[in-house]
Tab-separated table of C-alpha atoms and ligand atoms in Angstrom:
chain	number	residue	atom	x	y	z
A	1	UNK	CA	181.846	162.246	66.050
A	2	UNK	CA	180.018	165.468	65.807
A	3	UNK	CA	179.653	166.972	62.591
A	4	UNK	CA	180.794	170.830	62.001
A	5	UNK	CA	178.388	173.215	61.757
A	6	UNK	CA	178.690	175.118	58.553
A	7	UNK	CA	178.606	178.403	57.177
A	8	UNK	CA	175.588	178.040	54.469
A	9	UNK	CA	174.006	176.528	57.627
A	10	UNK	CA	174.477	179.863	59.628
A	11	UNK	CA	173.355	181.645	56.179
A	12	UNK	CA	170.231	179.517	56.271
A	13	UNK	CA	169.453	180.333	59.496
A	14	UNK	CA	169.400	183.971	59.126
A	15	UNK	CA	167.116	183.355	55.900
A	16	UNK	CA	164.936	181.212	58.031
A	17	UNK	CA	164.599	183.967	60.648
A	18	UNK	CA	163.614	186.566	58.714
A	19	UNK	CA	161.145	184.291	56.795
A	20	UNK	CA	159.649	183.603	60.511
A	21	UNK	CA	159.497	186.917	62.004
A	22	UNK	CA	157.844	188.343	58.491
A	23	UNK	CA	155.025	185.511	58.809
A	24	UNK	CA	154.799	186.404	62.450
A	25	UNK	CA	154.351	190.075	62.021
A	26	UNK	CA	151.212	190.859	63.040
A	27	UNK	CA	151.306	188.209	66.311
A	28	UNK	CA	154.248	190.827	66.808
A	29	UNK	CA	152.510	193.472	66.446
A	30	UNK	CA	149.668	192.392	68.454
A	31	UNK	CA	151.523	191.530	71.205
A	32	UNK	CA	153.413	195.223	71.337
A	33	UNK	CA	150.067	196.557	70.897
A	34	UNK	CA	148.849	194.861	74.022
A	35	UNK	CA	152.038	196.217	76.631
A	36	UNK	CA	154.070	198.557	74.398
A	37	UNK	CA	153.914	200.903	71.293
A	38	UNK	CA	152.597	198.292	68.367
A	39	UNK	CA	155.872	199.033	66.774
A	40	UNK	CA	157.740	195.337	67.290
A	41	UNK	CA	156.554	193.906	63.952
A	42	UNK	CA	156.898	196.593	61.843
A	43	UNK	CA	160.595	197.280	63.478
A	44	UNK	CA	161.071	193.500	63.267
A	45	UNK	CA	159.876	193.591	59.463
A	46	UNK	CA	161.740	196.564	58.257
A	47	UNK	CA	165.209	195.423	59.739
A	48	UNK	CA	164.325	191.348	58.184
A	49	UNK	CA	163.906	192.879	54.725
A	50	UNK	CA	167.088	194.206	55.149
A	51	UNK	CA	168.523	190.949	55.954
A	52	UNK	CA	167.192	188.775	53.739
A	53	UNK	CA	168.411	191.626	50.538
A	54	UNK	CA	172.257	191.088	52.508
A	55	UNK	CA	171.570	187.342	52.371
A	56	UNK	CA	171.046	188.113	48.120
A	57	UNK	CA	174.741	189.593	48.252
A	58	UNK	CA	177.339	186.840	49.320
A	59	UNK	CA	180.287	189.607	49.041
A	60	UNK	CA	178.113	192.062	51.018
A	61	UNK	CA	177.790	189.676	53.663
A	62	UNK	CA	181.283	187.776	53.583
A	63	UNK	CA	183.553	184.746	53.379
A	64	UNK	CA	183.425	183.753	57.387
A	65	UNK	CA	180.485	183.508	60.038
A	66	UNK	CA	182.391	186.869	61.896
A	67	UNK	CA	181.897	188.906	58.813
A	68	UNK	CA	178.528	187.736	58.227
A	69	UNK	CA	177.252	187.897	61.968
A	70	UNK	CA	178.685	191.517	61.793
A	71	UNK	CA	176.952	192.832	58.470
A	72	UNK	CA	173.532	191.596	60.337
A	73	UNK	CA	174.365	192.902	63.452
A	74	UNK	CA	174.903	196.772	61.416
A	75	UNK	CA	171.557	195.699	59.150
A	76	UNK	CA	169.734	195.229	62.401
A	77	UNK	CA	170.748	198.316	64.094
A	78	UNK	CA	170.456	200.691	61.164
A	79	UNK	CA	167.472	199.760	60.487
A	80	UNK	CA	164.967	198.214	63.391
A	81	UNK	CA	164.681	201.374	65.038
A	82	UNK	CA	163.398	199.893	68.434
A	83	UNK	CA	164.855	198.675	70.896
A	84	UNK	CA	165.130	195.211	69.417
A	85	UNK	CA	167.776	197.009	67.158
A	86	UNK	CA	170.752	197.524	69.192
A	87	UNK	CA	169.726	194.246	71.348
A	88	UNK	CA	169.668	191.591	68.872
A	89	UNK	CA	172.597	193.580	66.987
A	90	UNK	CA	174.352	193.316	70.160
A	91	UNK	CA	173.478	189.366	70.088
A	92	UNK	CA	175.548	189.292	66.852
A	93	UNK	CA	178.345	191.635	67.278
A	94	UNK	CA	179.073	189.990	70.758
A	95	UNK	CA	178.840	186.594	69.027
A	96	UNK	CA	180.938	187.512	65.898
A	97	UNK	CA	183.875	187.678	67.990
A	98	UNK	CA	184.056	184.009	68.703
A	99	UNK	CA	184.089	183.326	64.622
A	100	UNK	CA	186.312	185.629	63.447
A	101	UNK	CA	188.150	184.038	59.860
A	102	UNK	CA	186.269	180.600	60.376
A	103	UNK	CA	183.850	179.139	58.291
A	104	UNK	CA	182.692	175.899	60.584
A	105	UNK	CA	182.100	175.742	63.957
A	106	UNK	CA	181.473	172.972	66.193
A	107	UNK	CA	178.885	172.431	68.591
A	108	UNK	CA	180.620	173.267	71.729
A	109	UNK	CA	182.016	176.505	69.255
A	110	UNK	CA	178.481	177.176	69.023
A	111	UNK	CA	176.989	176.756	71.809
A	112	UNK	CA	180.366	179.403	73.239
A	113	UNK	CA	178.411	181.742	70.695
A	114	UNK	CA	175.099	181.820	72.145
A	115	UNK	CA	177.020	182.171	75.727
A	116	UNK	CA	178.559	185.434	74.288
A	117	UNK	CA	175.610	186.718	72.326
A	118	UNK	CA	173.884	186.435	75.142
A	119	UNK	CA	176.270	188.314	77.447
A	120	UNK	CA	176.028	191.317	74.669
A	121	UNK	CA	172.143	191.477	75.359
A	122	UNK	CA	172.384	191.453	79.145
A	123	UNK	CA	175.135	194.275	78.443
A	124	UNK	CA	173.421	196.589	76.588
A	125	UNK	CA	170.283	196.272	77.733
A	126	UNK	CA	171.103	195.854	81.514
A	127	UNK	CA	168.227	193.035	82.243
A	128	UNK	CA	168.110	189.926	84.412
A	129	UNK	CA	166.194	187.269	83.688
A	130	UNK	CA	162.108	187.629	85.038
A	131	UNK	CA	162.453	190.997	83.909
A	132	UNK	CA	159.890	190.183	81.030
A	133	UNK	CA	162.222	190.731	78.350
A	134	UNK	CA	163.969	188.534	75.150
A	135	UNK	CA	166.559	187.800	78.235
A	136	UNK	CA	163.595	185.606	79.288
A	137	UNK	CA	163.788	183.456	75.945
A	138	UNK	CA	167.342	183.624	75.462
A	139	UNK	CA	169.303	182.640	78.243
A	140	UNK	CA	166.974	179.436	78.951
A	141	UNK	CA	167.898	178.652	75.557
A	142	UNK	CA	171.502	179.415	75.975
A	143	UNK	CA	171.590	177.264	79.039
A	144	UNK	CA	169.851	174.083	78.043
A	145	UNK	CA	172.685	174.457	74.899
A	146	UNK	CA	175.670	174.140	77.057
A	147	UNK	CA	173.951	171.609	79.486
A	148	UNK	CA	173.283	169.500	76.078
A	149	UNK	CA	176.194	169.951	74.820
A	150	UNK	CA	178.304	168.571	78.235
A	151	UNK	CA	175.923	166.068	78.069
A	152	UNK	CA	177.381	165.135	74.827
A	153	UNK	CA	174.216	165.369	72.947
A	154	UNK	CA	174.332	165.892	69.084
A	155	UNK	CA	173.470	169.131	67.286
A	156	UNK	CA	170.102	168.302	66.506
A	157	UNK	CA	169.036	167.050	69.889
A	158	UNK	CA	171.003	170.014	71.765
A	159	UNK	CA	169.049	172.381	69.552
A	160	UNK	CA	165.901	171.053	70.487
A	161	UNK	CA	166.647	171.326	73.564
A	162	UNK	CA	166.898	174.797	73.102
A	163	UNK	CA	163.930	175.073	71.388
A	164	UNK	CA	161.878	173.874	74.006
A	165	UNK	CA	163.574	176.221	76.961
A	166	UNK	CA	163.027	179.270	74.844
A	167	UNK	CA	159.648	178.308	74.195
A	168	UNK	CA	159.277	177.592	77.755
A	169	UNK	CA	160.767	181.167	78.568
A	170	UNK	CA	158.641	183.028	76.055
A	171	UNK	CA	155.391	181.733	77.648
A	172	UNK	CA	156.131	182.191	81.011
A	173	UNK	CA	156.718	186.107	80.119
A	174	UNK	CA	153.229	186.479	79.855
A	175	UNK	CA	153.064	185.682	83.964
A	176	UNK	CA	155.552	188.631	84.548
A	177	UNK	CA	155.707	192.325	85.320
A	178	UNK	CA	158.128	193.963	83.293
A	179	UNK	CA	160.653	196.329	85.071
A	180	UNK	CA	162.671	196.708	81.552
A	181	UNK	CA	161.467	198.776	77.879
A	182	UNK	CA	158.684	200.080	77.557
A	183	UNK	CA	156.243	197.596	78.905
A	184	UNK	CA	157.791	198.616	82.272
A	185	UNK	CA	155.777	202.130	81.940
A	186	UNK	CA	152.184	199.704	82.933
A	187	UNK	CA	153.616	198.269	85.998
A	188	UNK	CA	151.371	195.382	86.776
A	189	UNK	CA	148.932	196.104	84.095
A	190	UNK	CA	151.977	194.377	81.935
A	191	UNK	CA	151.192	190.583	83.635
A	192	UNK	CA	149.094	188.486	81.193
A	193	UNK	CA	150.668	189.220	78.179
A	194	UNK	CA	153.721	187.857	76.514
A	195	UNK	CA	156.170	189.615	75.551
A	196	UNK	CA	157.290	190.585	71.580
A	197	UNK	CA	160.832	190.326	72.026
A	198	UNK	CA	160.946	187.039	74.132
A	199	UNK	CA	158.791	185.887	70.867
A	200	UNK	CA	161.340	187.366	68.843
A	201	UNK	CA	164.418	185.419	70.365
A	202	UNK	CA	162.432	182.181	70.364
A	203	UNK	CA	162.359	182.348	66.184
A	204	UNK	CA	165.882	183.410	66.662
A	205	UNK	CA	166.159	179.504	68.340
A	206	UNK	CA	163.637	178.301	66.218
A	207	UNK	CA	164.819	179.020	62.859
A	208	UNK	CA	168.523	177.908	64.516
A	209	UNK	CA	167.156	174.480	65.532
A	210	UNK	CA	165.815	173.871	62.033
A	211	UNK	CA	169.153	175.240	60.107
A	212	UNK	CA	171.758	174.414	62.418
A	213	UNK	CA	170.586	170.896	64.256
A	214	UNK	CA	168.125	169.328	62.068
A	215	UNK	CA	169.335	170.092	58.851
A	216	UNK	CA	172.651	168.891	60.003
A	217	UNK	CA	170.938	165.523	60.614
A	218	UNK	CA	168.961	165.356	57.544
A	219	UNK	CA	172.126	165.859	55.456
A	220	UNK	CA	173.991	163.327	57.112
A	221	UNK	CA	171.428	160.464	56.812
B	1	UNK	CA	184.201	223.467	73.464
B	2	UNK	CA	182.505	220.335	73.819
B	3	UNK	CA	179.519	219.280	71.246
B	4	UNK	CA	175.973	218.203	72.361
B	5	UNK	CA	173.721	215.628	70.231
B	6	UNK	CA	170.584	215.135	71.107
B	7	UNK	CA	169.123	211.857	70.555
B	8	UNK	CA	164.959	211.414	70.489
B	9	UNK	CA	162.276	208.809	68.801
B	10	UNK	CA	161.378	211.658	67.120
B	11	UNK	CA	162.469	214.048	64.427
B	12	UNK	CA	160.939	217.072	65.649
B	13	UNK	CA	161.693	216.718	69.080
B	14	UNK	CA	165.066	216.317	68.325
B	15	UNK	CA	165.591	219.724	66.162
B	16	UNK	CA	163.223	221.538	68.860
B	17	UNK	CA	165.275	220.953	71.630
B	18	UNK	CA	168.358	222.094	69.741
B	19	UNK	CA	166.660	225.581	68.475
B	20	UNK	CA	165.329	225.959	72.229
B	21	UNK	CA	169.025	225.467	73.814
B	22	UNK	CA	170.817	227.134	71.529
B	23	UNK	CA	168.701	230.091	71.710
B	24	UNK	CA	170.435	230.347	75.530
B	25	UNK	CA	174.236	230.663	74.397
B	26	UNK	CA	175.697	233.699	73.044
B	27	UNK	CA	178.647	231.874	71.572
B	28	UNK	CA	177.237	229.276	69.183
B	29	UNK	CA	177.776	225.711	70.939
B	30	UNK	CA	178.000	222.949	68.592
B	31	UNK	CA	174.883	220.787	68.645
B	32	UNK	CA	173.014	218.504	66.617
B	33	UNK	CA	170.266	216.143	66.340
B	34	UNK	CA	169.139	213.086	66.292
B	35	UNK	CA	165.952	211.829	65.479
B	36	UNK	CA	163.498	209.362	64.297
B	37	UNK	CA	164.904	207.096	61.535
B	38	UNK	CA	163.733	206.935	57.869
B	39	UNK	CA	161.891	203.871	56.905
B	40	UNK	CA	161.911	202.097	53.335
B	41	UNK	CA	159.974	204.751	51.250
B	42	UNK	CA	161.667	207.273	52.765
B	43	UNK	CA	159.062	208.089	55.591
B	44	UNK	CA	159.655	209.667	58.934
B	45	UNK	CA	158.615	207.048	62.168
B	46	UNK	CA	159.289	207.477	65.425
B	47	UNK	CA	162.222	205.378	66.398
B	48	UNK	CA	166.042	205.529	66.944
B	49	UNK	CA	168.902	204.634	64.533
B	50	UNK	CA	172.844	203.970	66.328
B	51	UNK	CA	174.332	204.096	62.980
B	52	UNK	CA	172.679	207.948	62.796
B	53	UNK	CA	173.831	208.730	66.266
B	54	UNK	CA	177.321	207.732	65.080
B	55	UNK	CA	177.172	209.769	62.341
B	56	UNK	CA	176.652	213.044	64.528
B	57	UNK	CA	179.256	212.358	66.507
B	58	UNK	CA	181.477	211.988	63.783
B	59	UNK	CA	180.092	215.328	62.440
B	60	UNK	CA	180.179	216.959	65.243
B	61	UNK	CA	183.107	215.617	67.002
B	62	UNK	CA	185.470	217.988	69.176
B	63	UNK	CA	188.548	217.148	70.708
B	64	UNK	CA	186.762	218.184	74.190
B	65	UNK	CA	184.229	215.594	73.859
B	66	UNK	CA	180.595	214.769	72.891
B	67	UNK	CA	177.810	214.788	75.356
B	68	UNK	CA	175.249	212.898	74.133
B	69	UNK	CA	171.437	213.685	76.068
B	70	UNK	CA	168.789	211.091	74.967
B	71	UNK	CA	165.022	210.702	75.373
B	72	UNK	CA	164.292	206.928	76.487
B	73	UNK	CA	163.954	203.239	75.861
B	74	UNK	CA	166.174	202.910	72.672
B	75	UNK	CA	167.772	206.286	72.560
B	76	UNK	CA	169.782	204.982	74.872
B	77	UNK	CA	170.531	201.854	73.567
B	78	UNK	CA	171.198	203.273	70.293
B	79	UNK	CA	173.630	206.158	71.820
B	80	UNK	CA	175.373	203.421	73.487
B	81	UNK	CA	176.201	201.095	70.824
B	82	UNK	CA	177.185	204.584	68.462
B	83	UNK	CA	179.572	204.762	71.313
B	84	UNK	CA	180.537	201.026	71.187
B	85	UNK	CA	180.886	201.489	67.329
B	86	UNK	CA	183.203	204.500	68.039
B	87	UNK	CA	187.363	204.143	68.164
B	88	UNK	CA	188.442	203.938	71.636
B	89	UNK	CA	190.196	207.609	72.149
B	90	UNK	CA	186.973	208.982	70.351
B	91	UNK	CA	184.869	206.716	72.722
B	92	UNK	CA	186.888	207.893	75.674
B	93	UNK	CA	185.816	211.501	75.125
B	94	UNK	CA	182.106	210.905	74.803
B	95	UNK	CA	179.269	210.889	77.596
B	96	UNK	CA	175.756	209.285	77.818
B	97	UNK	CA	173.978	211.881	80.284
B	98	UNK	CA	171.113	211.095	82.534
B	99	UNK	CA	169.977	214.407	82.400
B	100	UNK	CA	166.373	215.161	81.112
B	101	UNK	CA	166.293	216.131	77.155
B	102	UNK	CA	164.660	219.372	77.249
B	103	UNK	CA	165.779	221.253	80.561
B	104	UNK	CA	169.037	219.172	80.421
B	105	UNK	CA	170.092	220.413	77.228
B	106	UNK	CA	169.045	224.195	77.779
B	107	UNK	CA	171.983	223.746	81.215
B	108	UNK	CA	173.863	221.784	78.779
B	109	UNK	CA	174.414	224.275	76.374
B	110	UNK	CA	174.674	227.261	78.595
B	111	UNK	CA	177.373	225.380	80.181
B	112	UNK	CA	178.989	224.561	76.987
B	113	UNK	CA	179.207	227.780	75.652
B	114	UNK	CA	181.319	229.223	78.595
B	115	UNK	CA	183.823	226.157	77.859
B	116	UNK	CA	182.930	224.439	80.527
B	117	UNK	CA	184.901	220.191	80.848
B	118	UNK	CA	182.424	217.493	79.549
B	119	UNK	CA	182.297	216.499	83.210
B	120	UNK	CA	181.257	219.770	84.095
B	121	UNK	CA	178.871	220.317	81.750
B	122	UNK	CA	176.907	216.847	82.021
B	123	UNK	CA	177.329	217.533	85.899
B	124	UNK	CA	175.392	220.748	85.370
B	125	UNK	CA	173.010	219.353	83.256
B	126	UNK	CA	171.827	216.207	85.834
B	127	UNK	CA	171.820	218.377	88.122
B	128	UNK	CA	168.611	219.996	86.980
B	129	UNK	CA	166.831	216.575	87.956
B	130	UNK	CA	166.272	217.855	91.382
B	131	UNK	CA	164.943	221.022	90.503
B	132	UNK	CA	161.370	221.456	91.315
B	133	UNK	CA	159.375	223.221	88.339
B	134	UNK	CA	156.396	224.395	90.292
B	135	UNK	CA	156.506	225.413	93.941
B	136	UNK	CA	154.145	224.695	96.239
C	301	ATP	N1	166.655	196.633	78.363
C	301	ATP	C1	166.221	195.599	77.657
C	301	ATP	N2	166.846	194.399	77.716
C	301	ATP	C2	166.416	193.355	76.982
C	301	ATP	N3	165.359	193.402	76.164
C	301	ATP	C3	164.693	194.567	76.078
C	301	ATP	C4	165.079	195.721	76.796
C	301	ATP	N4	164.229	196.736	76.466
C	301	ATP	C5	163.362	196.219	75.570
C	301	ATP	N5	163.630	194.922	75.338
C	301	ATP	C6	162.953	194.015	74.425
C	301	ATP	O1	162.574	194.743	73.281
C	301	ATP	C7	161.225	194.454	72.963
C	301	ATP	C8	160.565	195.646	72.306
C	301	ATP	O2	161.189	195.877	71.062
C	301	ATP	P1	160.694	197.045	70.117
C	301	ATP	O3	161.404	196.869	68.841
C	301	ATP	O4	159.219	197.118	70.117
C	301	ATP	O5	161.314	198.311	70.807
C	301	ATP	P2	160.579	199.474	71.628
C	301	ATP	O6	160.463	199.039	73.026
C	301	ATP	O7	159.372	199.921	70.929
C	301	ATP	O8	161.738	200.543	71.502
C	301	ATP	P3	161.723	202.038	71.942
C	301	ATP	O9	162.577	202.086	73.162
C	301	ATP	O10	162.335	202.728	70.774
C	301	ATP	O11	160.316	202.434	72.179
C	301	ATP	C9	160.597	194.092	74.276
C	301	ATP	O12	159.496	193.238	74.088
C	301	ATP	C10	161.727	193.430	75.043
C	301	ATP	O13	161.766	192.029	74.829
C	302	MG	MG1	157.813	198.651	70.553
């Protein structure tokens, strides 16, 4: 019997994701540097503060995952400024829409989420998968979720699943050109380097493995 | 008349291309910008902000419509989720051109002021695309 997947769980998430991307700022940084405008970790930074001061304010952030998915999703695109901005607050927004009024989800809920938070990245940002983007870390992730799940795998085992096909997805960026953002402008000077957004998205799945799967477990046993 | 905003990574960009296009018009078109976003201590960077975009539109809404012309990368994403943020009638009435900033908005304001359609206008404006700027 799967266990539901709570709301302080989707809290801690967030917290853990901002905690993440602020320890991984200047990797971010670097790695914009290298194929775009050095701008990712700062952007990354500034809209994380932001989150974690919502995360302070229960009321600010609300009673139900939609409400709190949708105050990120504003933080984040009021205040990245990039391009990572509108994308990840797309990720949210499209994903809040599932969770509307509820305050635990199960894993098949979930991994319906992901499906649609990916779907709002690939909308607004208009890129396929190779295209050396966060696309390249997310939907790997978001498919080795839903094969997990009909698999009948648990939450912590269908997360880390996850885990690993983001991680997979974020290194093989480095082997492609990028034909979306600004890394497109280099052409093939882009290949060799990985890209800051897939490395983004893969603490996105990161910090959800550790809040939503094995947490889960932990508190159970 | 419709309203142009002009979205750029950057402040000054943003309120130069206004004061260049709406030196064109004899009737005042309205027009604002967009530009840059305003970071923690209250610093300028270079960077786009939706929830700013929205707020222009807002301002400068008219029942005609908005035409919105953007520089690149984010501008565009952050245009488009103002737009996705926007109530659907208002949403209805707004358009993300693919015209270039400067020249596009210089055709886009001309057009405007002689109360031109938003189709018209943005037509106008991506149009200017294909014009050559040096002839050999
Ligand atoms: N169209 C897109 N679809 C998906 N991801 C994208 C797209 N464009 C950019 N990205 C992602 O955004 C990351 C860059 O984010 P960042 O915050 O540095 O924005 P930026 O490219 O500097 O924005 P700007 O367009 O304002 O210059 C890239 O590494 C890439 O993963
Ligand atoms: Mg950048």
């Amino acid at each position: 019997m799967s266990q539901d997947i709570t709301l302080a769980q989707f809290r801690r998430w967030l917290s853990l994701f901002a905690e993440q991307v602020q320890e991984q700022v200047d990797l971010l940084t670097e790695l914009d540097a290298a194929i775009g405008d050095a701008d990712h970790g700062a952007n990354m930074q500034r809209g994380m503060r932001k989150v974690q001061e919502r995360l302070q304010d229960p009321t600010a952030t609300g009673g139900d995952i939609g409400s709190l998915f949708r105050s990120i999703a504003m933080t984040l695109i009021s205040t990245v400024g990039g391009a990572a901005g509108p994308l990840f607050g797309a990720f949210f927004l499209r994903a809040a829409k599932d969770v509307d009024g509820t305050d635990a989800v199960s894993l098949e809920q979930l991994a319906a989420m992901f499906r649609s938070g990916l779907e709002g990245v690939q909308q607004r940002g208009k890129a396929q998968i190779e295209e050396k983007t966060m696309i390249d870390a997310l939907q790997p992730a978001v498919e080795a979720l839903e094969a997990a799940v009909a698999e009948g795998l648990d939450a912590a085992a269908a997360l880390d699943r996850a885990l690993e096909a983001a991680r997979r997805g974020m290194l093989h960026t480095a082997e492609l050109q990028a034909s979306k953002g600004r890394a497109s402008y280099l052409g093939p000077r882009s290949i060799g380097h990985q890209d800051p957004g897939a490395t983004s998205a893969f603490y996105l799945i990161q910090s959800a493995a550790a809040a939503l799967g094995r947490q889960a477990q932990a508190e159970e046993s | 008349m419709i309203a142009l905003i002009i979205v750029s990574h950057c402040h000054d960009i943003a309120e130069g291309v206004c004061r260049l296009a709406g030196e064109m018009t004899q009737t005042p078109v309205p027009i604002a910008g967009v530009g840059g976003i305003v970071d923690e201590n209250g610093q300028r960077q270079i960077g786009t902000d939706a929830t700013a975009v929205l707020e222009a539109i807002e301002s400068c809404w008219r029942p005609a419509g908005v035409l919105i012309l953007v520089d690149l990368g984010s501008a565009i994403l952050s245009a488009e989720t103002a737009l996705e943020l926007l109530p659907d009638e208002q949403r209805e009435r707004c358009l993300i051109s693919n015209a270039p900033l400067v020249e596009g908005a210089v055709v886009a304001a001309l057009e405007a002021s002689l109360g031109h359609s938003l189709e018209d206008v943005n037509r106008a404006a991506e149009a200017v695309r294909n014009l050559d700027k040096v002839l050999r």
